Amino acid sequence: MLLRRRKPSPQQCSAPAESADHQLVDGAWESYDAELAAARFSGMTRRLPRLVAQVARVAWKASRRDTATTLTLDLLSGVLTAFGLLATAQVLHALFEEGPTPARLRAALPALLLVGAIAGLRMAFGLIASWTSTRLRPQVERVVERRLFEATTRVDLAAFDTPGFYDALQRARDRGLSEAPRVVQTAVSVLIGVVGVAAAVSVLAVLQPLLLPLLLFAGLPEAWAAVHNARMRYRTSYELAVCRRRKWILADLMVDRRSAAELRSFTMRGFLLAAYDRLATQERAIQLRLARRQMITTTTGDLVGSLAMGVVFVALGLMLDARLLPLSVAGTAVLAIRAGQSSLYGLMYSLNQCYESGLYFSDYLAFCEEAEKTPDRRGDRPGPQDFTTMTASQVGFTYPGGLTPALRGVSMEIHRGETVALVGENGSGKSTLAKILAGLYEPDEGEVRWDDVPIREVPSEDLRERIAVIMQDFTRWPMTAQDNITMGREADGERLAKAAAAAGAEQVIKDLPNSYDTHLDRRFRGGAELSGGQWQRIAIARGFYRDAALLICDEPTASLDARSEHALFETIRTNAEGRTVLLITHRLASVRAADRIYVLDHGQVVEQGTHQQLMRQHGLYAELYTLQASAYSDAPTECEASGEAQRRVSADGQPSPGRRG
Ligand SMILES: Nc1ncnc2c1ncn2[C@@H]1O[C@H](COP(=O)(O)OP(=O)(O)OP(=O)(O)O)[C@@H](O)[C@H]1O
Ligand SMILES: [Mg+2]
């Protein structure tokens, strides 16, 4: 389960109080550093088997053949190590026998050949196992990445508005994903370590059980150094967590294209570099302290290990003297203890690595399991291709974690072929209602129906196929102009040209170096940069290209110039070739011709009717409309003063007839 985050300890890396980057802290990133810093060996061994089992499942899914080969060959190598040591004992035994040297050599020859054959086999197995485990890496990466992206593209949109979900996603993606192949590799190293220690233990047990404590005695100092170093590393990483997070955010700000212009215009360079220097200096000091301490620990481990080996030699000497073992066995025991010592060190080292990577990987697993549990709450009723009337009745909706409802008791109707407008002040719930009608959010109360079919009974994909939404915060996909319009659908030249023309994007595309094949992102060679309004036309073309029964346009003209805006509203008004349009806009002059206008205020429909009806009501709509119209009616006077008489805008906010595009 995901752990509760601890507060940073006082000794953690902190920027001076006067620095503004103290706001850049995000605790989510450091979720496991606290636990790692406090890791106890017992806790580690309790949790590890589950982690390893989870990893084994992933590796198995990635490639059964490579997983099975790696495990089998590593196990066989361990068994061969044991047999190799026993064969070595036989060689030494034959060599230390009484008699002439040639005879002793002859007697030792079969065992010697066996030692050679075993060493050759072990080397071959080791090479193949390392090849298969290298092959496993990209396959594991693919499996885990694919699973994450399947989950993130499938979950309900509302999940992204839930802070817990987003944090978990960031953790799963930032570290969980990258640790997956590492945890597989380290789990294999753990296995190699276990097999190596088991081989040494079994050889010593066969030779003389009294030798077993000597292995432990000789191996422990270096194993202690490995564990101690790992814990110091964890603690350092905990201390550095906040520091690194800030550094990353600063680094992003200094290299990102989106912040590049403002960074220069507000001359932020010196400020950001100074903040970076402060953090880098602190990080370096902490890193150097760690390096010094690790060196002391490693040296201590090596020194004590050598002393322990000296003690082992003395003990072997005493055992020889007491005739508890023959000289040949003592020689093999030294080799077995040496091999066991290095396996024990490797085991401890990889146990720590595996545990560390495993914790982050468990974030990934927890996220995927949670996201996969999110049910598609919709039914499987086939929705009608089109509708005669789309009805929202008493719709209520509160965003996850929201204190007040974004929509309350909203009822409305859209008939086929109509243009219906939603107007209202900022935050009144227009976009939210549009997303509910588009089936992107599920209402908490009430329902939306296509004729007699509640849309919650229609599978989401089916429903979304029939609705085209031009989003208020549309995405500037870093893809070609064509892909930005077809959005994954098959490209049809004629439809593409019609959609571009309807959106006023024809000229934009003509001006691109490679027409529809131009990448709309300067990071690509030959990529082009579009202006805000040009992008908006592409996004509108996207909506027109989709042959959907309902077209929802949420503020489609926010970045358009007056002439394009007028042309677009004309298209929407006349267009739509029988299409039904839901139009959301603050340009009230443009909704005069709508078949019906719904006015939203604080999540409720407060007025509805045609423009004329609403004007007669003298309510919110009439107030907003008059306010806008009066602002425009002043405009010509000001323009005249500046010599720009009669420019583009008439009293109702429309471009003047002479300039219409
Ligand atoms: N993803 C979200 N999570 C939580 N609350 C949200 C979210 N999106 C919008 N809200 C809240 O819901 C309310 C309605 O927002 P909505 O975007 O529907 O307004 P709007 O009428 O489209 O406004 P605008 O004219 O500014 O586009 C607002 O109070 C807003 O703060
Ligand atoms: Mg909006």
mmCIF file with all atom_site columns, N, CA and C in Angstrom, residues 334-389:
data_model
loop_
_atom_site.group_PDB
_atom_site.id
_atom_site.type_symbol
_atom_site.label_atom_id
_atom_site.label_alt_id
_atom_site.label_comp_id
_atom_site.label_asym_id
_atom_site.label_entity_id
_atom_site.label_seq_id
_atom_site.pdbx_PDB_ins_code
_atom_site.Cartn_x
_atom_site.Cartn_y
_atom_site.Cartn_z
_atom_site.occupancy
_atom_site.B_iso_or_equiv
_atom_site.pdbx_formal_charge
_atom_site.auth_seq_id
_atom_site.auth_comp_id
_atom_site.auth_asym_id
_atom_site.auth_atom_id
_atom_site.pdbx_PDB_model_num
ATOM 1   N N  . VAL A 1 334 ? 39.303  -22.884 1.991   1.00 0.00 ? 334 VAL A N  1
ATOM 2   C CA . VAL A 1 334 ? 39.691  -21.482 1.781   1.00 0.00 ? 334 VAL A CA 1
ATOM 3   C C  . VAL A 1 334 ? 39.012  -20.948 0.519   1.00 0.00 ? 334 VAL A C  1
ATOM 4   N N  . LEU A 1 335 ? 39.040  -21.762 -0.560  1.00 0.00 ? 335 LEU A N  1
ATOM 5   C CA . LEU A 1 335 ? 38.399  -21.328 -1.810  1.00 0.00 ? 335 LEU A CA 1
ATOM 6   C C  . LEU A 1 335 ? 36.898  -21.126 -1.613  1.00 0.00 ? 335 LEU A C  1
ATOM 7   N N  . ALA A 1 336 ? 36.255  -22.087 -0.911  1.00 0.00 ? 336 ALA A N  1
ATOM 8   C CA . ALA A 1 336 ? 34.799  -22.000 -0.703  1.00 0.00 ? 336 ALA A CA 1
ATOM 9   C C  . ALA A 1 336 ? 34.453  -20.777 0.133   1.00 0.00 ? 336 ALA A C  1
ATOM 10  N N  . ILE A 1 337 ? 35.277  -20.517 1.165   1.00 0.00 ? 337 ILE A N  1
ATOM 11  C CA . ILE A 1 337 ? 34.985  -19.360 2.027   1.00 0.00 ? 337 ILE A CA 1
ATOM 12  C C  . ILE A 1 337 ? 35.143  -18.062 1.227   1.00 0.00 ? 337 ILE A C  1
ATOM 13  N N  . ARG A 1 338 ? 36.196  -18.009 0.410   1.00 0.00 ? 338 ARG A N  1
ATOM 14  C CA . ARG A 1 338 ? 36.413  -16.823 -0.437  1.00 0.00 ? 338 ARG A CA 1
ATOM 15  C C  . ARG A 1 338 ? 35.205  -16.594 -1.377  1.00 0.00 ? 338 ARG A C  1
ATOM 16  N N  . ALA A 1 339 ? 34.777  -17.709 -2.036  1.00 0.00 ? 339 ALA A N  1
ATOM 17  C CA . ALA A 1 339 ? 33.642  -17.594 -2.973  1.00 0.00 ? 339 ALA A CA 1
ATOM 18  C C  . ALA A 1 339 ? 32.380  -17.193 -2.221  1.00 0.00 ? 339 ALA A C  1
ATOM 19  N N  . GLY A 1 340 ? 32.156  -17.820 -1.037  1.00 0.00 ? 340 GLY A N  1
ATOM 20  C CA . GLY A 1 340 ? 30.954  -17.520 -0.245  1.00 0.00 ? 340 GLY A CA 1
ATOM 21  C C  . GLY A 1 340 ? 30.958  -16.074 0.225   1.00 0.00 ? 340 GLY A C  1
ATOM 22  N N  . GLN A 1 341 ? 32.165  -15.598 0.608   1.00 0.00 ? 341 GLN A N  1
ATOM 23  C CA . GLN A 1 341 ? 32.309  -14.217 1.087   1.00 0.00 ? 341 GLN A CA 1
ATOM 24  C C  . GLN A 1 341 ? 31.867  -13.230 -0.007  1.00 0.00 ? 341 GLN A C  1
ATOM 25  N N  . SER A 1 342 ? 32.358  -13.479 -1.231  1.00 0.00 ? 342 SER A N  1
ATOM 26  C CA . SER A 1 342 ? 32.004  -12.523 -2.284  1.00 0.00 ? 342 SER A CA 1
ATOM 27  C C  . SER A 1 342 ? 30.526  -12.653 -2.667  1.00 0.00 ? 342 SER A C  1
ATOM 28  N N  . SER A 1 343 ? 29.989  -13.896 -2.609  1.00 0.00 ? 343 SER A N  1
ATOM 29  C CA . SER A 1 343 ? 28.554  -14.052 -2.903  1.00 0.00 ? 343 SER A CA 1
ATOM 30  C C  . SER A 1 343 ? 27.704  -13.354 -1.855  1.00 0.00 ? 343 SER A C  1
ATOM 31  N N  . LEU A 1 344 ? 28.143  -13.441 -0.581  1.00 0.00 ? 344 LEU A N  1
ATOM 32  C CA . LEU A 1 344 ? 27.372  -12.813 0.496   1.00 0.00 ? 344 LEU A CA 1
ATOM 33  C C  . LEU A 1 344 ? 27.354  -11.294 0.317   1.00 0.00 ? 344 LEU A C  1
ATOM 34  N N  . TYR A 1 345 ? 28.516  -10.737 -0.054  1.00 0.00 ? 345 TYR A N  1
ATOM 35  C CA . TYR A 1 345 ? 28.582  -9.291  -0.298  1.00 0.00 ? 345 TYR A CA 1
ATOM 36  C C  . TYR A 1 345 ? 27.630  -8.912  -1.445  1.00 0.00 ? 345 TYR A C  1
ATOM 37  N N  . GLY A 1 346 ? 27.720  -9.690  -2.545  1.00 0.00 ? 346 GLY A N  1
ATOM 38  C CA . GLY A 1 346 ? 26.857  -9.431  -3.708  1.00 0.00 ? 346 GLY A CA 1
ATOM 39  C C  . GLY A 1 346 ? 25.396  -9.549  -3.341  1.00 0.00 ? 346 GLY A C  1
ATOM 40  N N  . LEU A 1 347 ? 25.088  -10.542 -2.496  1.00 0.00 ? 347 LEU A N  1
ATOM 41  C CA . LEU A 1 347 ? 23.699  -10.763 -2.100  1.00 0.00 ? 347 LEU A CA 1
ATOM 42  C C  . LEU A 1 347 ? 23.165  -9.560  -1.318  1.00 0.00 ? 347 LEU A C  1
ATOM 43  N N  . MET A 1 348 ? 23.970  -9.105  -0.347  1.00 0.00 ? 348 MET A N  1
ATOM 44  C CA . MET A 1 348 ? 23.523  -7.974  0.478   1.00 0.00 ? 348 MET A CA 1
ATOM 45  C C  . MET A 1 348 ? 23.342  -6.719  -0.377  1.00 0.00 ? 348 MET A C  1
ATOM 46  N N  . TYR A 1 349 ? 24.306  -6.521  -1.262  1.00 0.00 ? 349 TYR A N  1
ATOM 47  C CA . TYR A 1 349 ? 24.247  -5.337  -2.114  1.00 0.00 ? 349 TYR A CA 1
ATOM 48  C C  . TYR A 1 349 ? 22.992  -5.374  -2.981  1.00 0.00 ? 349 TYR A C  1
ATOM 49  N N  . SER A 1 350 ? 22.769  -6.527  -3.635  1.00 0.00 ? 350 SER A N  1
ATOM 50  C CA . SER A 1 350 ? 21.604  -6.567  -4.535  1.00 0.00 ? 350 SER A CA 1
ATOM 51  C C  . SER A 1 350 ? 20.287  -6.610  -3.765  1.00 0.00 ? 350 SER A C  1
ATOM 52  N N  . LEU A 1 351 ? 20.307  -7.165  -2.539  1.00 0.00 ? 351 LEU A N  1
ATOM 53  C CA . LEU A 1 351 ? 19.073  -7.125  -1.731  1.00 0.00 ? 351 LEU A CA 1
ATOM 54  C C  . LEU A 1 351 ? 18.639  -5.686  -1.507  1.00 0.00 ? 351 LEU A C  1
ATOM 55  N N  . ASN A 1 352 ? 19.619  -4.832  -1.157  1.00 0.00 ? 352 ASN A N  1
ATOM 56  C CA . ASN A 1 352 ? 19.300  -3.425  -0.936  1.00 0.00 ? 352 ASN A CA 1
ATOM 57  C C  . ASN A 1 352 ? 18.793  -2.747  -2.196  1.00 0.00 ? 352 ASN A C  1
ATOM 58  N N  . GLN A 1 353 ? 19.493  -3.021  -3.279  1.00 0.00 ? 353 GLN A N  1
ATOM 59  C CA . GLN A 1 353 ? 19.092  -2.405  -4.551  1.00 0.00 ? 353 GLN A CA 1
ATOM 60  C C  . GLN A 1 353 ? 17.686  -2.844  -4.947  1.00 0.00 ? 353 GLN A C  1
ATOM 61  N N  . CYS A 1 354 ? 17.458  -4.155  -4.773  1.00 0.00 ? 354 CYS A N  1
ATOM 62  C CA . CYS A 1 354 ? 16.178  -4.732  -5.164  1.00 0.00 ? 354 CYS A CA 1
ATOM 63  C C  . CYS A 1 354 ? 15.064  -4.146  -4.313  1.00 0.00 ? 354 CYS A C  1
ATOM 64  N N  . TYR A 1 355 ? 15.353  -3.972  -3.020  1.00 0.00 ? 355 TYR A N  1
ATOM 65  C CA . TYR A 1 355 ? 14.350  -3.425  -2.114  1.00 0.00 ? 355 TYR A CA 1
ATOM 66  C C  . TYR A 1 355 ? 14.014  -1.987  -2.499  1.00 0.00 ? 355 TYR A C  1
ATOM 67  N N  . GLU A 1 356 ? 15.070  -1.204  -2.772  1.00 0.00 ? 356 GLU A N  1
ATOM 68  C CA . GLU A 1 356 ? 14.862  0.199   -3.125  1.00 0.00 ? 356 GLU A CA 1
ATOM 69  C C  . GLU A 1 356 ? 14.034  0.311   -4.416  1.00 0.00 ? 356 GLU A C  1
ATOM 70  N N  . SER A 1 357 ? 14.500  -0.388  -5.446  1.00 0.00 ? 357 SER A N  1
ATOM 71  C CA . SER A 1 357 ? 13.778  -0.302  -6.722  1.00 0.00 ? 357 SER A CA 1
ATOM 72  C C  . SER A 1 357 ? 12.373  -0.870  -6.567  1.00 0.00 ? 357 SER A C  1
ATOM 73  N N  . GLY A 1 358 ? 12.279  -1.950  -5.764  1.00 0.00 ? 358 GLY A N  1
ATOM 74  C CA . GLY A 1 358 ? 10.991  -2.615  -5.586  1.00 0.00 ? 358 GLY A CA 1
ATOM 75  C C  . GLY A 1 358 ? 9.951   -1.709  -4.955  1.00 0.00 ? 358 GLY A C  1
ATOM 76  N N  . LEU A 1 359 ? 10.381  -0.857  -4.002  1.00 0.00 ? 359 LEU A N  1
ATOM 77  C CA . LEU A 1 359 ? 9.422   0.045   -3.365  1.00 0.00 ? 359 LEU A CA 1
ATOM 78  C C  . LEU A 1 359 ? 8.824   1.000   -4.389  1.00 0.00 ? 359 LEU A C  1
ATOM 79  N N  . TYR A 1 360 ? 9.688   1.574   -5.230  1.00 0.00 ? 360 TYR A N  1
ATOM 80  C CA . TYR A 1 360 ? 9.181   2.493   -6.246  1.00 0.00 ? 360 TYR A CA 1
ATOM 81  C C  . TYR A 1 360 ? 8.329   1.756   -7.275  1.00 0.00 ? 360 TYR A C  1
ATOM 82  N N  . PHE A 1 361 ? 8.763   0.543   -7.583  1.00 0.00 ? 361 PHE A N  1
ATOM 83  C CA . PHE A 1 361 ? 8.008   -0.245  -8.551  1.00 0.00 ? 361 PHE A CA 1
ATOM 84  C C  . PHE A 1 361 ? 6.629   -0.598  -7.990  1.00 0.00 ? 361 PHE A C  1
ATOM 85  N N  . SER A 1 362 ? 6.571   -0.783  -6.652  1.00 0.00 ? 362 SER A N  1
ATOM 86  C CA . SER A 1 362 ? 5.271   -1.129  -6.068  1.00 0.00 ? 362 SER A CA 1
ATOM 87  C C  . SER A 1 362 ? 4.291   0.049   -6.209  1.00 0.00 ? 362 SER A C  1
ATOM 88  N N  . ASP A 1 363 ? 4.816   1.280   -6.290  1.00 0.00 ? 363 ASP A N  1
ATOM 89  C CA . ASP A 1 363 ? 3.960   2.442   -6.580  1.00 0.00 ? 363 ASP A CA 1
ATOM 90  C C  . ASP A 1 363 ? 3.304   2.277   -7.932  1.00 0.00 ? 363 ASP A C  1
ATOM 91  N N  . TYR A 1 364 ? 4.131   1.862   -8.872  1.00 0.00 ? 364 TYR A N  1
ATOM 92  C CA . TYR A 1 364 ? 3.633   1.660   -10.231 1.00 0.00 ? 364 TYR A CA 1
ATOM 93  C C  . TYR A 1 364 ? 2.530   0.602   -10.234 1.00 0.00 ? 364 TYR A C  1
ATOM 94  N N  . LEU A 1 365 ? 2.820   -0.520  -9.537  1.00 0.00 ? 365 LEU A N  1
ATOM 95  C CA . LEU A 1 365 ? 1.836   -1.610  -9.533  1.00 0.00 ? 365 LEU A CA 1
ATOM 96  C C  . LEU A 1 365 ? 0.541   -1.170  -8.861  1.00 0.00 ? 365 LEU A C  1
ATOM 97  N N  . ALA A 1 366 ? 0.700   -0.461  -7.718  1.00 0.00 ? 366 ALA A N  1
ATOM 98  C CA . ALA A 1 366 ? -0.494  -0.024  -6.990  1.00 0.00 ? 366 ALA A CA 1
ATOM 99  C C  . ALA A 1 366 ? -1.330  0.896   -7.879  1.00 0.00 ? 366 ALA A C  1
ATOM 100 N N  . PHE A 1 367 ? -0.648  1.795   -8.594  1.00 0.00 ? 367 PHE A N  1
ATOM 101 C CA . PHE A 1 367 ? -1.384  2.722   -9.455  1.00 0.00 ? 367 PHE A CA 1
ATOM 102 C C  . PHE A 1 367 ? -2.145  1.964   -10.545 1.00 0.00 ? 367 PHE A C  1
ATOM 103 N N  . CYS A 1 368 ? -1.438  1.034   -11.207 1.00 0.00 ? 368 CYS A N  1
ATOM 104 C CA . CYS A 1 368 ? -2.078  0.302   -12.312 1.00 0.00 ? 368 CYS A CA 1
ATOM 105 C C  . CYS A 1 368 ? -3.271  -0.497  -11.808 1.00 0.00 ? 368 CYS A C  1
ATOM 106 N N  . GLU A 1 369 ? -3.076  -1.169  -10.644 1.00 0.00 ? 369 GLU A N  1
ATOM 107 C CA . GLU A 1 369 ? -4.183  -1.982  -10.126 1.00 0.00 ? 369 GLU A CA 1
ATOM 108 C C  . GLU A 1 369 ? -5.389  -1.104  -9.821  1.00 0.00 ? 369 GLU A C  1
ATOM 109 N N  . GLU A 1 370 ? -5.129  0.049   -9.223  1.00 0.00 ? 370 GLU A N  1
ATOM 110 C CA . GLU A 1 370 ? -6.216  0.968   -8.862  1.00 0.00 ? 370 GLU A CA 1
ATOM 111 C C  . GLU A 1 370 ? -6.917  1.490   -10.124 1.00 0.00 ? 370 GLU A C  1
ATOM 112 N N  . ALA A 1 371 ? -6.093  1.880   -11.104 1.00 0.00 ? 371 ALA A N  1
ATOM 113 C CA . ALA A 1 371 ? -6.672  2.462   -12.327 1.00 0.00 ? 371 ALA A CA 1
ATOM 114 C C  . ALA A 1 371 ? -7.453  1.409   -13.110 1.00 0.00 ? 371 ALA A C  1
ATOM 115 N N  . GLU A 1 372 ? -6.959  0.168   -13.076 1.00 0.00 ? 372 GLU A N  1
ATOM 116 C CA . GLU A 1 372 ? -7.660  -0.880  -13.824 1.00 0.00 ? 372 GLU A CA 1
ATOM 117 C C  . GLU A 1 372 ? -8.972  -1.264  -13.157 1.00 0.00 ? 372 GLU A C  1
ATOM 118 N N  . LYS A 1 373 ? -9.051  -0.982  -11.838 1.00 0.00 ? 373 LYS A N  1
ATOM 119 C CA . LYS A 1 373 ? -10.294 -1.291  -11.124 1.00 0.00 ? 373 LYS A CA 1
ATOM 120 C C  . LYS A 1 373 ? -11.410 -0.318  -11.499 1.00 0.00 ? 373 LYS A C  1
ATOM 121 N N  . THR A 1 374 ? -11.006 0.930   -11.916 1.00 0.00 ? 374 THR A N  1
ATOM 122 C CA . THR A 1 374 ? -12.012 1.944   -12.228 1.00 0.00 ? 374 THR A CA 1
ATOM 123 C C  . THR A 1 374 ? -12.952 1.401   -13.290 1.00 0.00 ? 374 THR A C  1
ATOM 124 N N  . PRO A 1 375 ? -14.199 1.195   -12.929 1.00 0.00 ? 375 PRO A N  1
ATOM 125 C CA . PRO A 1 375 ? -15.084 0.555   -13.897 1.00 0.00 ? 375 PRO A CA 1
ATOM 126 C C  . PRO A 1 375 ? -15.539 1.538   -14.969 1.00 0.00 ? 375 PRO A C  1
ATOM 127 N N  . ASP A 1 376 ? -15.807 1.038   -16.153 1.00 0.00 ? 376 ASP A N  1
ATOM 128 C CA . ASP A 1 376 ? -16.471 1.864   -17.147 1.00 0.00 ? 376 ASP A CA 1
ATOM 129 C C  . ASP A 1 376 ? -17.942 1.767   -16.759 1.00 0.00 ? 376 ASP A C  1
ATOM 130 N N  . ARG A 1 377 ? -18.413 2.850   -16.126 1.00 0.00 ? 377 ARG A N  1
ATOM 131 C CA . ARG A 1 377 ? -19.739 2.769   -15.521 1.00 0.00 ? 377 ARG A CA 1
ATOM 132 C C  . ARG A 1 377 ? -20.858 2.760   -16.548 1.00 0.00 ? 377 ARG A C  1
ATOM 133 N N  . ARG A 1 378 ? -20.467 2.870   -17.794 1.00 0.00 ? 378 ARG A N  1
ATOM 134 C CA . ARG A 1 378 ? -21.515 2.938   -18.809 1.00 0.00 ? 378 ARG A CA 1
ATOM 135 C C  . ARG A 1 378 ? -21.952 1.536   -19.229 1.00 0.00 ? 378 ARG A C  1
ATOM 136 N N  . GLY A 1 379 ? -23.156 1.483   -19.739 1.00 0.00 ? 379 GLY A N  1
ATOM 137 C CA . GLY A 1 379 ? -23.696 0.192   -20.148 1.00 0.00 ? 379 GLY A CA 1
ATOM 138 C C  . GLY A 1 379 ? -23.241 -0.160  -21.551 1.00 0.00 ? 379 GLY A C  1
ATOM 139 N N  . ASP A 1 380 ? -23.908 -1.137  -22.159 1.00 0.00 ? 380 ASP A N  1
ATOM 140 C CA . ASP A 1 380 ? -23.489 -1.529  -23.500 1.00 0.00 ? 380 ASP A CA 1
ATOM 141 C C  . ASP A 1 380 ? -24.649 -1.453  -24.488 1.00 0.00 ? 380 ASP A C  1
ATOM 142 N N  . ARG A 1 381 ? -25.539 -0.476  -24.221 1.00 0.00 ? 381 ARG A N  1
ATOM 143 C CA . ARG A 1 381 ? -26.689 -0.320  -25.104 1.00 0.00 ? 381 ARG A CA 1
ATOM 144 C C  . ARG A 1 381 ? -26.248 0.459   -26.351 1.00 0.00 ? 381 ARG A C  1
ATOM 145 N N  . PRO A 1 382 ? -26.559 -0.031  -27.540 1.00 0.00 ? 382 PRO A N  1
ATOM 146 C CA . PRO A 1 382 ? -26.145 0.727   -28.717 1.00 0.00 ? 382 PRO A CA 1
ATOM 147 C C  . PRO A 1 382 ? -26.916 2.043   -28.800 1.00 0.00 ? 382 PRO A C  1
ATOM 148 N N  . GLY A 1 383 ? -26.206 3.142   -28.900 1.00 0.00 ? 383 GLY A N  1
ATOM 149 C CA . GLY A 1 383 ? -26.861 4.453   -28.955 1.00 0.00 ? 383 GLY A CA 1
ATOM 150 C C  . GLY A 1 383 ? -27.375 4.703   -30.363 1.00 0.00 ? 383 GLY A C  1
ATOM 151 N N  . PRO A 1 384 ? -28.382 5.546   -30.518 1.00 0.00 ? 384 PRO A N  1
ATOM 152 C CA . PRO A 1 384 ? -28.847 5.858   -31.874 1.00 0.00 ? 384 PRO A CA 1
ATOM 153 C C  . PRO A 1 384 ? -27.773 6.634   -32.628 1.00 0.00 ? 384 PRO A C  1
ATOM 154 N N  . GLN A 1 385 ? -27.698 6.446   -33.948 1.00 0.00 ? 385 GLN A N  1
ATOM 155 C CA . GLN A 1 385 ? -26.715 7.151   -34.761 1.00 0.00 ? 385 GLN A CA 1
ATOM 156 C C  . GLN A 1 385 ? -26.887 8.653   -34.614 1.00 0.00 ? 385 GLN A C  1
ATOM 157 N N  . ASP A 1 386 ? -28.120 9.092   -34.587 1.00 0.00 ? 386 ASP A N  1
ATOM 158 C CA . ASP A 1 386 ? -28.416 10.507  -34.448 1.00 0.00 ? 386 ASP A CA 1
ATOM 159 C C  . ASP A 1 386 ? -29.521 10.618  -33.398 1.00 0.00 ? 386 ASP A C  1
ATOM 160 N N  . PHE A 1 387 ? -29.953 11.835  -33.127 1.00 0.00 ? 387 PHE A N  1
ATOM 161 C CA . PHE A 1 387 ? -31.045 11.982  -32.162 1.00 0.00 ? 387 PHE A CA 1
ATOM 162 C C  . PHE A 1 387 ? -32.022 13.016  -32.684 1.00 0.00 ? 387 PHE A C  1
ATOM 163 N N  . THR A 1 388 ? -33.222 12.937  -32.210 1.00 0.00 ? 388 THR A N  1
ATOM 164 C CA . THR A 1 388 ? -34.196 13.971  -32.550 1.00 0.00 ? 388 THR A CA 1
ATOM 165 C C  . THR A 1 388 ? -34.117 15.056  -31.478 1.00 0.00 ? 388 THR A C  1
ATOM 166 N N  . THR A 1 389 ? -34.023 14.602  -30.237 1.00 0.00 ? 389 THR A N  1
ATOM 167 C CA . THR A 1 389 ? -33.881 15.561  -29.132 1.00 0.00 ? 389 THR A CA 1
ATOM 168 C C  . THR A 1 389 ? -32.867 15.030  -28.122 1.00 0.00 ? 389 THR A C  1
#
